[in-house]
Coordinates of C-alpha atoms in Angstrom, one line a residue:
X250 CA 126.1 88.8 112.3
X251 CA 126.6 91.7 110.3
X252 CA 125.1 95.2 110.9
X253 CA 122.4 94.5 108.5
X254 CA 120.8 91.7 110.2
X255 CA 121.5 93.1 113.8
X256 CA 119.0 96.1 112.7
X257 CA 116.9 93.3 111.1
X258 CA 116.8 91.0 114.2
X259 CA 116.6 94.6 116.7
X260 CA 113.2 95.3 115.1
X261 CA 111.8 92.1 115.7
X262 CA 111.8 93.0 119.4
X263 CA 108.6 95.4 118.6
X264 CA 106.4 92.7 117.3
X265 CA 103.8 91.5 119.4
X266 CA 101.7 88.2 119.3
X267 CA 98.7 88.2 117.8
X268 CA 99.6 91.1 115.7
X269 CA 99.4 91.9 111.9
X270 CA 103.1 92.9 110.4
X271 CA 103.1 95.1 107.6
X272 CA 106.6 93.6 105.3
X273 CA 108.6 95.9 103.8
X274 CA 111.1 95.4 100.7
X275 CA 114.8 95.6 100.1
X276 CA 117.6 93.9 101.2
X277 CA 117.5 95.0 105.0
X278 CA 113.5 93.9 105.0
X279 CA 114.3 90.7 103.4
X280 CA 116.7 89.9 106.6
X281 CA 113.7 91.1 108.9
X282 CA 111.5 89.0 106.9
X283 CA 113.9 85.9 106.8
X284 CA 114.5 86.5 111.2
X285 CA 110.7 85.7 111.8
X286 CA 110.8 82.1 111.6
X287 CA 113.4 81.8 114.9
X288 CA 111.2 84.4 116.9
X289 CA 108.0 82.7 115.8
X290 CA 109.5 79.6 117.4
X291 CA 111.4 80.7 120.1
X292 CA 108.4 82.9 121.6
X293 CA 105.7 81.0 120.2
X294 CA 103.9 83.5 118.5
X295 CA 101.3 83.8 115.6
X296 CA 102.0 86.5 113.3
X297 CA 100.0 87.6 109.9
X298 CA 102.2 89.2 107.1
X299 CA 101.1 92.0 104.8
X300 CA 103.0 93.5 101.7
X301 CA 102.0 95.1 98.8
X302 CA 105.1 93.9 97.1
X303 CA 105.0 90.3 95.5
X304 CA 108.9 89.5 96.3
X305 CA 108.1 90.4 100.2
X306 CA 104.8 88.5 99.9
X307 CA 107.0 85.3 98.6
X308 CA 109.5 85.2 101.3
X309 CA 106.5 85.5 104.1
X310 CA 105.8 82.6 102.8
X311 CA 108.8 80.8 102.2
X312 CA 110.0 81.8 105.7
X313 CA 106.9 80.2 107.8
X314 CA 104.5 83.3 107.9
X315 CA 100.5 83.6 107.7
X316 CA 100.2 85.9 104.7
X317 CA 97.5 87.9 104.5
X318 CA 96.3 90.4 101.3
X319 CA 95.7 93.9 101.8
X320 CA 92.2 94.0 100.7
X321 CA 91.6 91.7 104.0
X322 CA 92.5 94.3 106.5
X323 CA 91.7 97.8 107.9
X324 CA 95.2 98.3 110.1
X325 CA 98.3 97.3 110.6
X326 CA 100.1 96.6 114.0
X327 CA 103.5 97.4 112.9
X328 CA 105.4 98.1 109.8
X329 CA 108.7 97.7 109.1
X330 CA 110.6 98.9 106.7
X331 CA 114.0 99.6 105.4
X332 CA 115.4 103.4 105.0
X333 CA 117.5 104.7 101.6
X334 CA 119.1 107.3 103.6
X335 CA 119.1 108.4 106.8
X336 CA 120.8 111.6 108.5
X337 CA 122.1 112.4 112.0
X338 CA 118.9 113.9 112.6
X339 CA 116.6 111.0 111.5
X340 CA 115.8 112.5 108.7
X341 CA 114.5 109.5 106.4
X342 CA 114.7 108.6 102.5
X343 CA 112.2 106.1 101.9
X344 CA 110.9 105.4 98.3
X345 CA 114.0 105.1 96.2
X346 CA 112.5 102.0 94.3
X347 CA 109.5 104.3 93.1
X348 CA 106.5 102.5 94.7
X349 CA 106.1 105.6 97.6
X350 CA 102.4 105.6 97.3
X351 CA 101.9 101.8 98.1
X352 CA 104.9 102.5 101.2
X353 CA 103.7 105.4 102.3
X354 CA 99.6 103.6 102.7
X355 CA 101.2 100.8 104.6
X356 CA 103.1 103.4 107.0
X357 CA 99.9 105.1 107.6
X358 CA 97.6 102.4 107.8
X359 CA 100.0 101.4 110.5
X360 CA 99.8 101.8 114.3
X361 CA 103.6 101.8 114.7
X362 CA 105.7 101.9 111.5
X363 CA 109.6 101.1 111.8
X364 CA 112.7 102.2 109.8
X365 CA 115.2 99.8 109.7
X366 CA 118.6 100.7 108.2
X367 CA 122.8 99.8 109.2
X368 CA 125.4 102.8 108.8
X369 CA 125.9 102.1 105.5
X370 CA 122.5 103.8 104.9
X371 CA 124.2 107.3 106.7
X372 CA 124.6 110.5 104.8
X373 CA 125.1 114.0 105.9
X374 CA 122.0 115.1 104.1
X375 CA 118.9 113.7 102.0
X376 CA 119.4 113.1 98.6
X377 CA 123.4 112.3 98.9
X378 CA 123.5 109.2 97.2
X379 CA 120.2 109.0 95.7
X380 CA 118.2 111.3 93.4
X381 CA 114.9 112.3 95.6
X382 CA 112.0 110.6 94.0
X383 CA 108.9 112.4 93.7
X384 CA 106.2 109.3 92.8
X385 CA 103.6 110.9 90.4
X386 CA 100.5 109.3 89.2
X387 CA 100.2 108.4 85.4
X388 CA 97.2 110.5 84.7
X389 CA 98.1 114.3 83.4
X390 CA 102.3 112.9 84.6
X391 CA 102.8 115.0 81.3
X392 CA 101.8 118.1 83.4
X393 CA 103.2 117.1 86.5
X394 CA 106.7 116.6 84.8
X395 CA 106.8 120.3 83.7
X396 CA 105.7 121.4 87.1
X397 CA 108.2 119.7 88.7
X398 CA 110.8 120.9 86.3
X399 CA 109.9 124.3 87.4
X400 CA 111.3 123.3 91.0
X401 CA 114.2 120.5 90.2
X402 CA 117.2 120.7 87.5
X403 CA 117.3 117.6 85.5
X404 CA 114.1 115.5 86.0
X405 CA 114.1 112.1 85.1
X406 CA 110.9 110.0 84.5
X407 CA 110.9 106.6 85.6
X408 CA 108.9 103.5 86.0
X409 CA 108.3 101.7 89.1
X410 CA 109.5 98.0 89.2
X411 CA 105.8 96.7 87.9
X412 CA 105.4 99.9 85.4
X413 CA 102.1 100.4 86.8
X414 CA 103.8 103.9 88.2
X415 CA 105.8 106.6 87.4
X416 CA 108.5 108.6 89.8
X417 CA 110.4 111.9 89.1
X418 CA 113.8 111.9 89.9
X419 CA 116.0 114.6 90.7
X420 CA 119.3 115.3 91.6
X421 CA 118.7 119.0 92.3
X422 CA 115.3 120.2 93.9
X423 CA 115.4 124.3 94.3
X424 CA 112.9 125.9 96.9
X425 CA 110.4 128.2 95.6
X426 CA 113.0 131.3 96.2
X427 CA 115.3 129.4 93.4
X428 CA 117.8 128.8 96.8
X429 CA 119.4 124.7 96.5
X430 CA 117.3 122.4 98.8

């Protein structure tokens, strides 16, 4: 087993019967997703899957899980996700595929949300590997662009995967005092 599914498998640990399991998306959330089926059989459990994302939503299915929608519930037992980056200090990057408003109502609509990520996800600070995306909404992103651009050298906009929502991306991201984040 590599270190990707040992996260995906050590997360599984934290699911309780009866309970409603928010799915994240991504390559170390697919593994999670794909792990159910053995626990669901070994422990004999009933578990309902949520995802906002269509990909996670098909491999609930194809992997044995009740899928429910999000417009059925009110809360989450636990959500699991997988991280971008992540520092010595558990300092997370979540977000990178642009869709942080949909990630970030499943996290708080959960009781217990989980970050799952192997070593390969390990940098020395946020931002390392990956521009920091900044999701903005696509009313007035026009203004919100050159407001950002105030803050961040080199702001990118970009779609998320359905186009239904725009990110900034930056490489750089100043504090207020002009002083490199």
């Amino acid at each position: 087993m590599n270190d990707k599914e040992l996260v995906a498998h050590e997360a599984l640990k934290y699911i309780k019967n009866n309970s409603i399991v928010g799915l994240g998306t991504g390559s170390t959330a697919n593994l999670f997703i794909e792990a159910f089926p053995h626990k669901l059989q070994k422990d004999l459990f009933k578990i309902k899957g949520v995802a906002w994302w269509t990909g996670s939503q098909i491999k609930a299915l194809e992997c044995g899980l009740d899928y429910i929608s999000l417009d059925q519930i009110e809360t989450i037992d636990t959500y699991v996700d997988g991280a971008d980056e992540v520092t010595k200090n558990l300092e997370v990057l979540k977000g990178r595929g642009y869709d942080l408003l949909r990630e970030k109502l499943l996290a708080q609509a959960s009781d217990q949300f989980i970050v799952i990520g192997d070593k390969s996800k390990m940098v020395s600070k946020i931002g390392e590997k990956f521009p920091i995306p900044i999701e903005i909404t696509p009313i007035a992103w026009k203004i919100t662009k050159k407001i950002i651009q105030k803050m961040a050298v080199n702001c990118v906009l970009r779609p998320n995967n359905a186009g239904d929502a725009f990110a900034i991306t930056s490489p750089l991201i100043t504090n207020s005092d002009g002083s490199k984040m």
